[in-house]
Amino acid sequence: MSDKEQSTTMERILQEITAVSHRIEGMDASITSLTLETKSMRSDIAGFQSRVTGLEQGMGSLETQEGASQDRDQDLLYFRSKLTDMKDRSRRDNIRLLGIP
């Protein structure tokens, strides 16, 4: 091989090495970008998980309040029936005698 052919071959090899180097740099940039996106997604997922936890706690609180409300409704019905019974009993004791001197 002549010096000119060796020089041409070396130039082609250098060009190929440069092209591969540019591709690797592009891949590094892509990997960095993907890493940042992954971190962002993990952060979003953690935020969603905390929101879901908050909603679950809120639902538990609402269920507790609903149970307390049902208990109050039952108590109210019981006391209404007691009040009606007391009114009826008090009316039974009121006797009116008419026409007796």
Short mmCIF file of C-alpha atoms in Angstrom, two decimals:
data_model
loop_
_atom_site.label_atom_id
_atom_site.label_comp_id
_atom_site.label_asym_id
_atom_site.label_seq_id
_atom_site.Cartn_x
_atom_site.Cartn_y
_atom_site.Cartn_z
CA MET A 1 0.00 0.00 0.00
CA SER A 2 1.24 3.41 -0.87
CA ASP A 3 1.45 6.34 1.48
CA LYS A 4 -1.46 8.03 -0.30
CA GLU A 5 -3.67 4.97 0.07
CA GLN A 6 -2.73 4.64 3.72
CA SER A 7 -3.50 8.32 4.24
CA THR A 8 -6.90 7.95 2.53
CA THR A 9 -7.66 4.86 4.60
CA MET A 10 -6.68 6.65 7.79
CA GLU A 11 -8.88 9.63 6.89
CA ARG A 12 -11.87 7.32 6.29
CA ILE A 13 -11.24 5.56 9.60
CA LEU A 14 -11.02 8.93 11.39
CA GLN A 15 -14.25 10.06 9.72
CA GLU A 16 -15.98 6.85 10.81
CA ILE A 17 -14.64 7.26 14.34
CA THR A 18 -15.89 10.88 14.38
CA ALA A 19 -19.32 9.78 13.12
CA VAL A 20 -19.53 7.07 15.78
CA SER A 21 -18.41 9.58 18.40
CA HIS A 22 -21.22 11.98 17.36
CA ARG A 23 -23.75 9.15 17.54
CA ILE A 24 -22.54 8.23 21.03
CA GLU A 25 -22.84 11.88 22.12
CA GLY A 26 -26.41 11.92 20.77
CA MET A 27 -27.16 8.74 22.68
CA ASP A 28 -25.70 10.24 25.86
CA ALA A 29 -27.98 13.25 25.46
CA SER A 30 -30.96 10.95 24.90
CA ILE A 31 -30.08 8.88 27.95
CA THR A 32 -29.74 12.04 30.06
CA SER A 33 -33.10 13.26 28.81
CA LEU A 34 -34.74 9.90 29.53
CA THR A 35 -33.22 9.88 33.02
CA LEU A 36 -34.68 13.30 33.76
CA GLU A 37 -38.08 12.25 32.41
CA THR A 38 -37.96 9.11 34.54
CA LYS A 39 -37.19 11.17 37.65
CA SER A 40 -40.06 13.50 36.80
CA MET A 41 -42.43 10.55 36.33
CA ARG A 42 -41.35 9.06 39.65
CA SER A 43 -42.04 12.38 41.31
CA ASP A 44 -45.48 12.54 39.66
CA ILE A 45 -46.24 8.99 40.77
CA ALA A 46 -45.26 9.84 44.35
CA GLY A 47 -47.57 12.86 44.19
CA PHE A 48 -50.43 10.72 42.91
CA GLN A 49 -49.82 8.17 45.64
CA SER A 50 -49.99 10.85 48.31
CA ARG A 51 -53.21 12.18 46.77
CA VAL A 52 -54.73 8.70 46.73
CA THR A 53 -53.72 8.23 50.37
CA GLY A 54 -55.36 11.54 51.23
CA LEU A 55 -58.52 10.57 49.38
CA GLU A 56 -58.62 7.20 51.14
CA GLN A 57 -58.32 8.94 54.50
CA GLY A 58 -61.04 11.38 53.49
CA MET A 59 -63.30 8.50 52.48
CA GLY A 60 -62.68 6.83 55.83
CA SER A 61 -63.61 10.05 57.57
CA LEU A 62 -66.78 10.37 55.51
CA GLU A 63 -67.73 6.78 56.27
CA THR A 64 -67.24 7.47 59.97
CA GLN A 65 -69.38 10.60 59.73
CA GLU A 66 -72.03 8.67 57.82
CA GLY A 67 -72.14 6.04 60.55
CA ALA A 68 -72.45 8.75 63.21
CA SER A 69 -75.22 10.40 61.21
CA GLN A 70 -77.13 7.12 60.99
CA ASP A 71 -76.75 6.69 64.76
CA ARG A 72 -78.11 10.21 65.29
CA ASP A 73 -81.04 9.47 62.98
CA GLN A 74 -81.87 6.33 64.96
CA ASP A 75 -81.63 8.27 68.23
CA LEU A 76 -83.89 10.98 66.83
CA LEU A 77 -86.52 8.41 65.81
CA TYR A 78 -86.32 6.80 69.25
CA PHE A 79 -86.77 10.14 71.05
CA ARG A 80 -89.64 11.15 68.78
CA SER A 81 -91.47 7.93 69.60
CA LYS A 82 -90.80 8.50 73.32
CA LEU A 83 -92.11 12.08 73.08
CA THR A 84 -95.26 10.93 71.28
CA ASP A 85 -95.80 8.26 73.93
CA MET A 86 -95.34 10.82 76.74
CA LYS A 87 -97.81 13.22 75.11
CA ASP A 88 -100.37 10.45 74.71
CA ARG A 89 -99.96 9.35 78.32
CA SER A 90 -100.33 12.91 79.65
CA ARG A 91 -103.56 13.36 77.69
CA ARG A 92 -105.03 10.19 79.17
CA ASP A 93 -104.82 11.67 82.67
CA ASN A 94 -106.91 14.73 81.74
CA ILE A 95 -110.52 13.77 82.58
CA ARG A 96 -113.32 16.31 82.17
CA LEU A 97 -116.46 15.85 84.20
CA LEU A 98 -119.37 17.90 82.88
CA GLY A 99 -122.73 18.45 84.48
CA ILE A 100 -121.81 17.42 88.01
CA PRO A 101 -122.83 20.01 90.63
#
